[in-house]
């Protein structure tokens, strides 16, 4: 993408309303724009990151055996009356009347609707296990939305719902999501730690939050240090097999949010040199809640013996619009964002140091074509502007590699590559640049970790 | 995808509420489910088609130079008060109050919001031309939603918005979208004819609808027969060059909807043997409306001479949730849907005629692996059920090719391939099946037409 033809409204000033670094950087880098309190447009750069995040979520959901569909944003109030949540849900639910004065709502979550779909079509134990998910916009009318898209009113969420014959197989479904989540975060370059959690308004008796450590985290967390670099389950993990050894390994070491922590248990379980007390950001939440919705909504199947069985359910949420700022909180410096390659809006940026110079521009154009031909997702700063501003923008928007070419380099036939994360610079022949960038980027795409 | 692990709730009976064939087939094939009047869930099979349609729309928008972003579904009423449309828009607008009793609405379209984004960031003539688009859920509170997702209340729309310095360059932007639309429909296997149209509530003085001919079309159309097989602009069309020869070619022959037709002009322009009078479905609508929004909303840029210029705009809509039924209306038979390969939920289905037979199943499993390894998007009917039901399902859901293998074929080492569209059948060695399917499918993917 040529920057001269792109829409990248970078801001010079730090927006005053932004309280946390990810919100400031997303505004400054032209990733999002607030349209009203808690309502954001995702501008082209931000949208590209959001889509890459969403794609990783989808790939790992699909790998685990979950099946994607899509439910509407607007739901009938009657469904929520069946579960009893229409009245129980407070003012966070955006209630709507249509032109015929029928009651609707903008879905804050989809347990009721998916249960309704399930009971309509699934009649036999033979059709289980089943895990259905969608990635759809949700709305929660927060009284005071803040932190940008980290806690917006309209937000994108992947929510999966599992249906099983009994608790034992429902727990296996829960394990599959647990492993899918570990892989999802790792592919985005995040270290996320599963912690036992409260089930809250979703209900149930088994729940984990996945927490990314960051100074700006909303709550305090306590965990064993070894959890920070535990290996991630492999891509060829057999999701139809027994995953409990993996789950046991991940849950055997102490990890708890401030709501759940028992300080005495923490201190007895974790030696002092292994204790990590830090701030954390919740980036996912999984629940097993048994028959909480299937019972009132009569979601049953016929068992092998012909008897009706009320299905056991779980739900599993990840918010892509929250993951993007969480990644920034975990990966930035004073100059701006530092994207992991797997979610970077562009993998590399080619900087033409002198766009007014015909020879330099011809060399850059040809290098740009070569980088594109090598399958690198490229931004090309072809604007006729000073070098300083170009470097600042490239740093701010966090593209992992900068390929820098100007008249002086051209004379010696050399290009400079700057590694955004380490600051390291290397000089190499122009003809080797594409091969080098490809070699740097490919292992970091993390499609196969 | 193994059908035994998929969620494909095919219906035996024809749903009574469905008035048109696409709606009946989408319900029977388990593609969608009505959640409330005019609100649909896209079940896995339908969702896969929707995504393939959306991807083609995106690719052709991007090819034409439009840039993707994403605006929220919920919009502030204040924006619409600026343009004057908040009061002008009738009951089709879903009006909402949040917990603080502020007025919002579920966006039926986005002219106001995109103009607001534009005026916030774009200040100079140097940043033009610009075309921004998004694909987002919209809501129009139709008094009587019907025809399934063809006219639903919540619907997915790609809407692009162009910004230019003057009418002349705005018309060039209009031409780019015109060509992008022609390519978009052709890649989906649709013959869509551009027709001059009324601008309606969007405003402006230049507008075309793109109409697909189908017996169930909502309105009558009149056009020259030669438009039905006019060649589509090539993928390497220079979108930065002059597209008016292409536009002139496509608009020089008579084509009009019943709202716009002048029968005398039609009959004088088109010889009797070239007259096509038919029913049509609108699958896209493009508008040039000048300064209708930029004027009241003060969307201006500084010109080369330092003077403020009010920008000229256009908007361009395509609805993926309407395209899916339109494709079905244009391509089905008594047995069900006939998907063009480019938008088929699966490109081929492998039918195991005897899933209870270990040898047959082993051969099918291995053929399935081979077809997957060849990059074919496969459905595998591995269920332990009778052959008749499997054939009926494969026909109903419209997968372009059926690969049929049973114990008898296995004995002679042969597999049967059924072409869904022509009904043609061919028998060939099992070892040649993957190569043959690949050869059949690749040219029909239409990525490069």
PDB file of N, CA and C in Angstrom, chain A residues 5-7 9 33 35-36 39-44 47 67-74 91 94 96-100 104 106 113 116-117 120-122 130 132 136-137 139 141-143 153-154 240, chain B residues 5-7 9 33 35-36 39-44 47 67-74 91 94 96-100 104 106 113 116-117 120-122 130 136-137 139 141-143 153-154 240:
ATOM      1  N   UNK A   5      -1.527   7.120  -1.172  1.00  0.00           N
ATOM      2  CA  UNK A   5      -2.901   6.808  -1.586  1.00  0.00           C
ATOM      3  C   UNK A   5      -3.708   6.197  -0.448  1.00  0.00           C
ATOM      4  N   UNK A   6      -3.116   6.192   0.743  1.00  0.00           N
ATOM      5  CA  UNK A   6      -3.757   5.546   1.896  1.00  0.00           C
ATOM      6  C   UNK A   6      -4.442   6.604   2.747  1.00  0.00           C
ATOM      7  N   UNK A   7      -5.133   6.136   3.777  1.00  0.00           N
ATOM      8  CA  UNK A   7      -5.766   7.079   4.708  1.00  0.00           C
ATOM      9  C   UNK A   7      -5.223   6.765   6.094  1.00  0.00           C
ATOM     10  N   UNK A   9      -4.489   8.975   9.218  1.00  0.00           N
ATOM     11  CA  UNK A   9      -4.468  10.284   9.889  1.00  0.00           C
ATOM     12  C   UNK A   9      -3.740  10.237  11.233  1.00  0.00           C
ATOM     13  N   UNK A  33     -11.177   6.157  15.823  1.00  0.00           N
ATOM     14  CA  UNK A  33     -11.727   7.482  16.106  1.00  0.00           C
ATOM     15  C   UNK A  33     -12.975   7.300  16.954  1.00  0.00           C
ATOM     16  N   UNK A  35     -16.540   8.094  17.904  1.00  0.00           N
ATOM     17  CA  UNK A  35     -17.681   8.747  17.240  1.00  0.00           C
ATOM     18  C   UNK A  35     -18.653   9.321  18.260  1.00  0.00           C
ATOM     19  N   UNK A  36     -18.724   8.659  19.399  1.00  0.00           N
ATOM     20  CA  UNK A  36     -19.533   9.117  20.526  1.00  0.00           C
ATOM     21  C   UNK A  36     -18.985   8.333  21.708  1.00  0.00           C
ATOM     22  N   UNK A  39     -18.145   4.583  21.463  1.00  0.00           N
ATOM     23  CA  UNK A  39     -18.416   4.109  20.096  1.00  0.00           C
ATOM     24  C   UNK A  39     -17.257   4.516  19.192  1.00  0.00           C
ATOM     25  N   UNK A  40     -16.618   3.561  18.573  1.00  0.00           N
ATOM     26  CA  UNK A  40     -15.407   3.836  17.801  1.00  0.00           C
ATOM     27  C   UNK A  40     -15.520   3.388  16.356  1.00  0.00           C
ATOM     28  N   UNK A  41     -14.961   4.219  15.468  1.00  0.00           N
ATOM     29  CA  UNK A  41     -14.672   3.759  14.120  1.00  0.00           C
ATOM     30  C   UNK A  41     -13.270   3.185  14.123  1.00  0.00           C
ATOM     31  N   UNK A  42     -13.098   2.111  13.391  1.00  0.00           N
ATOM     32  CA  UNK A  42     -11.766   1.536  13.184  1.00  0.00           C
ATOM     33  C   UNK A  42     -11.268   2.046  11.845  1.00  0.00           C
ATOM     34  N   UNK A  43     -10.314   2.957  11.896  1.00  0.00           N
ATOM     35  CA  UNK A  43      -9.756   3.539  10.676  1.00  0.00           C
ATOM     36  C   UNK A  43      -8.881   2.474   9.987  1.00  0.00           C
ATOM     37  N   UNK A  44      -8.483   2.706   8.739  1.00  0.00           N
ATOM     38  CA  UNK A  44      -7.857   1.604   7.969  1.00  0.00           C
ATOM     39  C   UNK A  44      -6.728   0.869   8.683  1.00  0.00           C
ATOM     40  N   UNK A  47      -8.222  -1.156  11.468  1.00  0.00           N
ATOM     41  CA  UNK A  47      -9.058  -2.224  10.922  1.00  0.00           C
ATOM     42  C   UNK A  47      -8.208  -3.403  10.458  1.00  0.00           C
ATOM     43  N   UNK A  67     -17.475 -24.565  15.284  1.00  0.00           N
ATOM     44  CA  UNK A  67     -18.036 -24.282  13.954  1.00  0.00           C
ATOM     45  C   UNK A  67     -18.613 -22.872  13.954  1.00  0.00           C
ATOM     46  N   UNK A  68     -18.240 -22.117  12.898  1.00  0.00           N
ATOM     47  CA  UNK A  68     -18.609 -20.698  12.875  1.00  0.00           C
ATOM     48  C   UNK A  68     -19.969 -20.466  12.215  1.00  0.00           C
ATOM     49  N   UNK A  69     -20.744 -19.613  12.831  1.00  0.00           N
ATOM     50  CA  UNK A  69     -21.986 -19.121  12.234  1.00  0.00           C
ATOM     51  C   UNK A  69     -22.086 -17.640  12.589  1.00  0.00           C
ATOM     52  N   UNK A  70     -23.240 -17.047  12.392  1.00  0.00           N
ATOM     53  CA  UNK A  70     -23.362 -15.626  12.726  1.00  0.00           C
ATOM     54  C   UNK A  70     -24.791 -15.316  13.143  1.00  0.00           C
ATOM     55  N   UNK A  71     -24.930 -14.830  14.355  1.00  0.00           N
ATOM     56  CA  UNK A  71     -26.250 -14.427  14.854  1.00  0.00           C
ATOM     57  C   UNK A  71     -26.388 -12.919  14.725  1.00  0.00           C
ATOM     58  N   UNK A  72     -27.626 -12.420  14.621  1.00  0.00           N
ATOM     59  CA  UNK A  72     -27.816 -10.972  14.454  1.00  0.00           C
ATOM     60  C   UNK A  72     -27.472 -10.198  15.726  1.00  0.00           C
ATOM     61  N   UNK A  73     -27.249  -8.909  15.586  1.00  0.00           N
ATOM     62  CA  UNK A  73     -26.951  -8.073  16.754  1.00  0.00           C
ATOM     63  C   UNK A  73     -28.214  -7.796  17.565  1.00  0.00           C
ATOM     64  N   UNK A  74     -29.341  -7.682  16.876  1.00  0.00           N
ATOM     65  CA  UNK A  74     -30.603  -7.349  17.559  1.00  0.00           C
ATOM     66  C   UNK A  74     -31.351  -8.633  17.907  1.00  0.00           C
ATOM     67  N   UNK A  91     -29.002  -1.897  33.582  1.00  0.00           N
ATOM     68  CA  UNK A  91     -29.025  -0.843  32.573  1.00  0.00           C
ATOM     69  C   UNK A  91     -27.942  -1.014  31.521  1.00  0.00           C
ATOM     70  N   UNK A  94     -28.863  -2.600  26.295  1.00  0.00           N
ATOM     71  CA  UNK A  94     -29.456  -1.548  25.466  1.00  0.00           C
ATOM     72  C   UNK A  94     -30.803  -2.055  24.951  1.00  0.00           C
ATOM     73  N   UNK A  96     -34.501  -1.719  23.171  1.00  0.00           N
ATOM     74  CA  UNK A  96     -34.955  -1.051  21.960  1.00  0.00           C
ATOM     75  C   UNK A  96     -36.400  -1.442  21.678  1.00  0.00           C
ATOM     76  N   UNK A  97     -37.179  -0.491  21.187  1.00  0.00           N
ATOM     77  CA  UNK A  97     -38.510  -0.845  20.677  1.00  0.00           C
ATOM     78  C   UNK A  97     -38.544  -0.605  19.177  1.00  0.00           C
ATOM     79  N   UNK A  98     -39.120  -1.538  18.441  1.00  0.00           N
ATOM     80  CA  UNK A  98     -39.204  -1.320  16.994  1.00  0.00           C
ATOM     81  C   UNK A  98     -40.452  -0.503  16.665  1.00  0.00           C
ATOM     82  N   UNK A  99     -40.741  -0.325  15.369  1.00  0.00           N
ATOM     83  CA  UNK A  99     -41.848   0.555  14.969  1.00  0.00           C
ATOM     84  C   UNK A  99     -43.201   0.011  15.414  1.00  0.00           C
ATOM     85  N   UNK A 100     -43.258  -1.288  15.694  1.00  0.00           N
ATOM     86  CA  UNK A 100     -44.515  -1.870  16.176  1.00  0.00           C
ATOM     87  C   UNK A 100     -44.555  -1.934  17.704  1.00  0.00           C
ATOM     88  N   UNK A 104     -37.073  -5.271  21.851  1.00  0.00           N
ATOM     89  CA  UNK A 104     -35.845  -5.902  21.380  1.00  0.00           C
ATOM     90  C   UNK A 104     -34.681  -5.418  22.243  1.00  0.00           C
ATOM     91  N   UNK A 106     -30.072  -4.922  21.961  1.00  0.00           N
ATOM     92  CA  UNK A 106     -28.806  -5.133  21.245  1.00  0.00           C
ATOM     93  C   UNK A 106     -28.038  -6.143  22.086  1.00  0.00           C
ATOM     94  N   UNK A 113     -29.857 -16.981  22.549  1.00  0.00           N
ATOM     95  CA  UNK A 113     -30.138 -17.199  21.138  1.00  0.00           C
ATOM     96  C   UNK A 113     -29.528 -18.509  20.631  1.00  0.00           C
ATOM     97  N   UNK A 116     -31.575 -21.336  21.745  1.00  0.00           N
ATOM     98  CA  UNK A 116     -32.779 -21.405  20.924  1.00  0.00           C
ATOM     99  C   UNK A 116     -32.480 -22.100  19.588  1.00  0.00           C
ATOM    100  N   UNK A 117     -31.353 -21.746  18.979  1.00  0.00           N
ATOM    101  CA  UNK A 117     -30.970 -22.411  17.718  1.00  0.00           C
ATOM    102  C   UNK A 117     -30.761 -23.906  17.959  1.00  0.00           C
ATOM    103  N   UNK A 120     -33.944 -25.904  18.434  1.00  0.00           N
ATOM    104  CA  UNK A 120     -34.747 -25.992  17.217  1.00  0.00           C
ATOM    105  C   UNK A 120     -34.308 -27.155  16.340  1.00  0.00           C
ATOM    106  N   UNK A 121     -33.007 -27.392  16.279  1.00  0.00           N
ATOM    107  CA  UNK A 121     -32.496 -28.330  15.279  1.00  0.00           C
ATOM    108  C   UNK A 121     -31.910 -29.619  15.831  1.00  0.00           C
ATOM    109  N   UNK A 122     -31.360 -29.574  17.032  1.00  0.00           N
ATOM    110  CA  UNK A 122     -30.607 -30.741  17.498  1.00  0.00           C
ATOM    111  C   UNK A 122     -31.499 -31.590  18.386  1.00  0.00           C
ATOM    112  N   UNK A 130     -21.116 -30.561  20.318  1.00  0.00           N
ATOM    113  CA  UNK A 130     -21.241 -29.488  19.348  1.00  0.00           C
ATOM    114  C   UNK A 130     -20.735 -28.197  19.990  1.00  0.00           C
ATOM    115  N   UNK A 132     -20.570 -24.209  18.770  1.00  0.00           N
ATOM    116  CA  UNK A 132     -20.893 -23.200  17.753  1.00  0.00           C
ATOM    117  C   UNK A 132     -20.382 -21.842  18.212  1.00  0.00           C
ATOM    118  N   UNK A 136     -19.242 -11.336  16.431  1.00  0.00           N
ATOM    119  CA  UNK A 136     -20.275 -10.356  16.117  1.00  0.00           C
ATOM    120  C   UNK A 136     -20.166  -9.157  17.071  1.00  0.00           C
ATOM    121  N   UNK A 137     -20.671  -8.019  16.647  1.00  0.00           N
ATOM    122  CA  UNK A 137     -20.704  -6.826  17.492  1.00  0.00           C
ATOM    123  C   UNK A 137     -21.706  -7.003  18.610  1.00  0.00           C
ATOM    124  N   UNK A 139     -23.175  -5.018  22.429  1.00  0.00           N
ATOM    125  CA  UNK A 139     -23.310  -3.696  23.037  1.00  0.00           C
ATOM    126  C   UNK A 139     -23.558  -3.863  24.535  1.00  0.00           C
ATOM    127  N   UNK A 141     -24.089  -1.110  27.614  1.00  0.00           N
ATOM    128  CA  UNK A 141     -24.217   0.325  27.839  1.00  0.00           C
ATOM    129  C   UNK A 141     -23.538   0.725  29.156  1.00  0.00           C
ATOM    130  N   UNK A 142     -22.208   0.652  29.143  1.00  0.00           N
ATOM    131  CA  UNK A 142     -21.401   0.996  30.316  1.00  0.00           C
ATOM    132  C   UNK A 142     -21.767   2.402  30.792  1.00  0.00           C
ATOM    133  N   UNK A 143     -21.828   2.581  32.083  1.00  0.00           N
ATOM    134  CA  UNK A 143     -22.188   3.910  32.590  1.00  0.00           C
ATOM    135  C   UNK A 143     -21.096   4.915  32.269  1.00  0.00           C
ATOM    136  N   UNK A 153     -18.529   0.624  24.437  1.00  0.00           N
ATOM    137  CA  UNK A 153     -19.912   0.143  24.552  1.00  0.00           C
ATOM    138  C   UNK A 153     -20.218  -0.846  23.429  1.00  0.00           C
ATOM    139  N   UNK A 154     -19.894  -0.443  22.201  1.00  0.00           N
ATOM    140  CA  UNK A 154     -20.033  -1.392  21.084  1.00  0.00           C
ATOM    141  C   UNK A 154     -18.688  -2.075  20.918  1.00  0.00           C
ATOM    142  N   UNK A 240      -9.478 -34.109  19.767  1.00  0.00           N
ATOM    143  CA  UNK A 240     -10.484 -35.125  20.074  1.00  0.00           C
ATOM    144  C   UNK A 240      -9.971 -36.095  21.143  1.00  0.00           C
TER     145      UNK A 240
ATOM    146  N   UNK B   5     -19.403 -34.137  11.854  1.00  0.00           N
ATOM    147  CA  UNK B   5     -18.975 -33.204  12.906  1.00  0.00           C
ATOM    148  C   UNK B   5     -19.436 -31.787  12.619  1.00  0.00           C
ATOM    149  N   UNK B   6     -20.254 -31.613  11.582  1.00  0.00           N
ATOM    150  CA  UNK B   6     -20.675 -30.281  11.154  1.00  0.00           C
ATOM    151  C   UNK B   6     -22.073 -30.012  11.709  1.00  0.00           C
ATOM    152  N   UNK B   7     -22.542 -28.792  11.481  1.00  0.00           N
ATOM    153  CA  UNK B   7     -23.889 -28.446  11.904  1.00  0.00           C
ATOM    154  C   UNK B   7     -24.644 -27.990  10.665  1.00  0.00           C
ATOM    155  N   UNK B   9     -28.375 -28.265   9.566  1.00  0.00           N
ATOM    156  CA  UNK B   9     -29.760 -28.687   9.822  1.00  0.00           C
ATOM    157  C   UNK B   9     -30.641 -28.525   8.585  1.00  0.00           C
ATOM    158  N   UNK B  33     -31.620 -18.995   9.706  1.00  0.00           N
ATOM    159  CA  UNK B  33     -32.779 -19.213  10.577  1.00  0.00           C
ATOM    160  C   UNK B  33     -33.348 -17.861  10.968  1.00  0.00           C
ATOM    161  N   UNK B  35     -34.793 -15.401  13.421  1.00  0.00           N
ATOM    162  CA  UNK B  35     -34.843 -15.284  14.889  1.00  0.00           C
ATOM    163  C   UNK B  35     -36.028 -14.445  15.337  1.00  0.00           C
ATOM    164  N   UNK B  36     -36.395 -13.505  14.507  1.00  0.00           N
ATOM    165  CA  UNK B  36     -37.585 -12.679  14.741  1.00  0.00           C
ATOM    166  C   UNK B  36     -37.869 -12.065  13.380  1.00  0.00           C
ATOM    167  N   UNK B  39     -35.061 -10.690  11.130  1.00  0.00           N
ATOM    168  CA  UNK B  39     -33.756 -10.873  11.802  1.00  0.00           C
ATOM    169  C   UNK B  39     -33.327 -12.328  11.617  1.00  0.00           C
ATOM    170  N   UNK B  40     -32.160 -12.520  11.029  1.00  0.00           N
ATOM    171  CA  UNK B  40     -31.716 -13.872  10.676  1.00  0.00           C
ATOM    172  C   UNK B  40     -30.366 -14.219  11.290  1.00  0.00           C
ATOM    173  N   UNK B  41     -30.275 -15.481  11.716  1.00  0.00           N
ATOM    174  CA  UNK B  41     -28.959 -16.057  11.980  1.00  0.00           C
ATOM    175  C   UNK B  41     -28.476 -16.703  10.696  1.00  0.00           C
ATOM    176  N   UNK B  42     -27.200 -16.571  10.445  1.00  0.00           N
ATOM    177  CA  UNK B  42     -26.576 -17.267   9.315  1.00  0.00           C
ATOM    178  C   UNK B  42     -25.932 -18.525   9.876  1.00  0.00           C
ATOM    179  N   UNK B  43     -26.543 -19.663   9.594  1.00  0.00           N
ATOM    180  CA  UNK B  43     -26.021 -20.942  10.070  1.00  0.00           C
ATOM    181  C   UNK B  43     -24.744 -21.271   9.292  1.00  0.00           C
ATOM    182  N   UNK B  44     -23.967 -22.270   9.745  1.00  0.00           N
ATOM    183  CA  UNK B  44     -22.622 -22.440   9.181  1.00  0.00           C
ATOM    184  C   UNK B  44     -22.547 -22.467   7.655  1.00  0.00           C
ATOM    185  N   UNK B  47     -23.259 -19.008   6.364  1.00  0.00           N
ATOM    186  CA  UNK B  47     -22.180 -18.098   6.742  1.00  0.00           C
ATOM    187  C   UNK B  47     -20.983 -18.249   5.812  1.00  0.00           C
ATOM    188  N   UNK B  67     -10.483   2.110   0.151  1.00  0.00           N
ATOM    189  CA  UNK B  67      -9.765   1.714   1.371  1.00  0.00           C
ATOM    190  C   UNK B  67     -10.772   1.316   2.436  1.00  0.00           C
ATOM    191  N   UNK B  68     -10.507   0.163   3.056  1.00  0.00           N
ATOM    192  CA  UNK B  68     -11.487  -0.383   4.003  1.00  0.00           C
ATOM    193  C   UNK B  68     -11.262   0.119   5.424  1.00  0.00           C
ATOM    194  N   UNK B  69     -12.332   0.474   6.082  1.00  0.00           N
ATOM    195  CA  UNK B  69     -12.320   0.775   7.513  1.00  0.00           C
ATOM    196  C   UNK B  69     -13.598   0.188   8.089  1.00  0.00           C
ATOM    197  N   UNK B  70     -13.944   0.552   9.298  1.00  0.00           N
ATOM    198  CA  UNK B  70     -15.164   0.007   9.888  1.00  0.00           C
ATOM    199  C   UNK B  70     -15.777   1.008  10.854  1.00  0.00           C
ATOM    200  N   UNK B  71     -16.993   1.416  10.563  1.00  0.00           N
ATOM    201  CA  UNK B  71     -17.713   2.320  11.462  1.00  0.00           C
ATOM    202  C   UNK B  71     -18.673   1.520  12.337  1.00  0.00           C
ATOM    203  N   UNK B  72     -19.013   2.057  13.499  1.00  0.00           N
ATOM    204  CA  UNK B  72     -19.897   1.311  14.402  1.00  0.00           C
ATOM    205  C   UNK B  72     -21.328   1.239  13.862  1.00  0.00           C
ATOM    206  N   UNK B  73     -22.100   0.293  14.389  1.00  0.00           N
ATOM    207  CA  UNK B  73     -23.503   0.173  13.959  1.00  0.00           C
ATOM    208  C   UNK B  73     -24.357   1.281  14.591  1.00  0.00           C
ATOM    209  N   UNK B  74     -24.008   1.664  15.818  1.00  0.00           N
ATOM    210  CA  UNK B  74     -24.812   2.663  16.532  1.00  0.00           C
ATOM    211  C   UNK B  74     -24.225   4.053  16.287  1.00  0.00           C
ATOM    212  N   UNK B  91     -40.035   6.042   9.780  1.00  0.00           N
ATOM    213  CA  UNK B  91     -40.049   4.998  10.799  1.00  0.00           C
ATOM    214  C   UNK B  91     -39.096   3.855  10.463  1.00  0.00           C
ATOM    215  N   UNK B  94     -34.281   2.922  13.048  1.00  0.00           N
ATOM    216  CA  UNK B  94     -34.442   2.365  14.392  1.00  0.00           C
ATOM    217  C   UNK B  94     -33.808   3.332  15.388  1.00  0.00           C
ATOM    218  N   UNK B  96     -32.981   4.871  19.120  1.00  0.00           N
ATOM    219  CA  UNK B  96     -32.590   4.232  20.382  1.00  0.00           C
ATOM    220  C   UNK B  96     -32.209   5.312  21.385  1.00  0.00           C
ATOM    221  N   UNK B  97     -32.572   5.100  22.641  1.00  0.00           N
ATOM    222  CA  UNK B  97     -32.043   5.971  23.699  1.00  0.00           C
ATOM    223  C   UNK B  97     -31.131   5.153  24.595  1.00  0.00           C
ATOM    224  N   UNK B  98     -29.988   5.722  24.956  1.00  0.00           N
ATOM    225  CA  UNK B  98     -29.099   4.983  25.852  1.00  0.00           C
ATOM    226  C   UNK B  98     -29.494   5.246  27.311  1.00  0.00           C
ATOM    227  N   UNK B  99     -28.709   4.730  28.257  1.00  0.00           N
ATOM    228  CA  UNK B  99     -29.083   4.820  29.666  1.00  0.00           C
ATOM    229  C   UNK B  99     -29.111   6.254  30.171  1.00  0.00           C
ATOM    230  N   UNK B 100     -28.416   7.149  29.452  1.00  0.00           N
ATOM    231  CA  UNK B 100     -28.445   8.565  29.846  1.00  0.00           C
ATOM    232  C   UNK B 100     -29.508   9.339  29.064  1.00  0.00           C
ATOM    233  N   UNK B 104     -29.739   7.980  19.975  1.00  0.00           N
ATOM    234  CA  UNK B 104     -28.890   7.264  19.035  1.00  0.00           C
ATOM    235  C   UNK B 104     -29.775   6.589  17.994  1.00  0.00           C
ATOM    236  N   UNK B 106     -29.629   3.021  15.034  1.00  0.00           N
ATOM    237  CA  UNK B 106     -28.886   1.934  14.401  1.00  0.00           C
ATOM    238  C   UNK B 106     -28.738   2.351  12.947  1.00  0.00           C
ATOM    239  N   UNK B 113     -21.743   9.833   8.947  1.00  0.00           N
ATOM    240  CA  UNK B 113     -20.580   9.483   9.765  1.00  0.00           C
ATOM    241  C   UNK B 113     -19.279   9.553   8.970  1.00  0.00           C
ATOM    242  N   UNK B 116     -18.279  13.051   8.556  1.00  0.00           N
ATOM    243  CA  UNK B 116     -17.702  13.532   9.814  1.00  0.00           C
ATOM    244  C   UNK B 116     -16.242  13.077   9.957  1.00  0.00           C
ATOM    245  N   UNK B 117     -15.963  11.833   9.622  1.00  0.00           N
ATOM    246  CA  UNK B 117     -14.580  11.338   9.672  1.00  0.00           C
ATOM    247  C   UNK B 117     -13.715  12.136   8.695  1.00  0.00           C
ATOM    248  N   UNK B 120     -12.881  15.655   9.814  1.00  0.00           N
ATOM    249  CA  UNK B 120     -11.998  15.689  10.978  1.00  0.00           C
ATOM    250  C   UNK B 120     -10.524  15.624  10.560  1.00  0.00           C
ATOM    251  N   UNK B 121     -10.245  14.836   9.550  1.00  0.00           N
ATOM    252  CA  UNK B 121      -8.843  14.526   9.255  1.00  0.00           C
ATOM    253  C   UNK B 121      -8.310  15.106   7.953  1.00  0.00           C
ATOM    254  N   UNK B 122      -9.180  15.257   6.960  1.00  0.00           N
ATOM    255  CA  UNK B 122      -8.660  15.603   5.635  1.00  0.00           C
ATOM    256  C   UNK B 122      -8.777  17.105   5.415  1.00  0.00           C
ATOM    257  N   UNK B 130     -10.219  10.270  -2.605  1.00  0.00           N
ATOM    258  CA  UNK B 130     -10.265   9.314  -1.500  1.00  0.00           C
ATOM    259  C   UNK B 130     -11.589   8.552  -1.581  1.00  0.00           C
ATOM    260  N   UNK B 136     -20.566  -3.477   7.014  1.00  0.00           N
ATOM    261  CA  UNK B 136     -21.069  -3.454   8.387  1.00  0.00           C
ATOM    262  C   UNK B 136     -22.566  -3.752   8.380  1.00  0.00           C
ATOM    263  N   UNK B 137     -23.073  -4.224   9.500  1.00  0.00           N
ATOM    264  CA  UNK B 137     -24.502  -4.470   9.650  1.00  0.00           C
ATOM    265  C   UNK B 137     -25.250  -3.154   9.718  1.00  0.00           C
ATOM    266  N   UNK B 139     -29.466  -1.459   9.765  1.00  0.00           N
ATOM    267  CA  UNK B 139     -30.826  -1.804  10.178  1.00  0.00           C
ATOM    268  C   UNK B 139     -31.806  -0.859   9.518  1.00  0.00           C
ATOM    269  N   UNK B 141     -35.966  -0.571   9.627  1.00  0.00           N
ATOM    270  CA  UNK B 141     -37.122  -1.165  10.291  1.00  0.00           C
ATOM    271  C   UNK B 141     -38.291  -1.236   9.310  1.00  0.00           C
ATOM    272  N   UNK B 142     -38.153  -2.131   8.328  1.00  0.00           N
ATOM    273  CA  UNK B 142     -39.191  -2.331   7.315  1.00  0.00           C
ATOM    274  C   UNK B 142     -40.516  -2.644   8.000  1.00  0.00           C
ATOM    275  N   UNK B 143     -41.597  -2.080   7.460  1.00  0.00           N
ATOM    276  CA  UNK B 143     -42.897  -2.330   8.095  1.00  0.00           C
ATOM    277  C   UNK B 143     -43.294  -3.791   7.941  1.00  0.00           C
ATOM    278  N   UNK B 153     -34.519  -6.845   8.050  1.00  0.00           N
ATOM    279  CA  UNK B 153     -34.354  -5.578   8.770  1.00  0.00           C
ATOM    280  C   UNK B 153     -32.878  -5.350   9.097  1.00  0.00           C
ATOM    281  N   UNK B 154     -32.239  -6.354   9.679  1.00  0.00           N
ATOM    282  CA  UNK B 154     -30.787  -6.256   9.904  1.00  0.00           C
ATOM    283  C   UNK B 154     -30.119  -6.890   8.701  1.00  0.00           C
ATOM    284  N   UNK B 240      -6.658   3.968 -12.378  1.00  0.00           N
ATOM    285  CA  UNK B 240      -6.236   5.361 -12.282  1.00  0.00           C
ATOM    286  C   UNK B 240      -6.320   6.046 -13.659  1.00  0.00           C
TER     287      UNK B 240
END
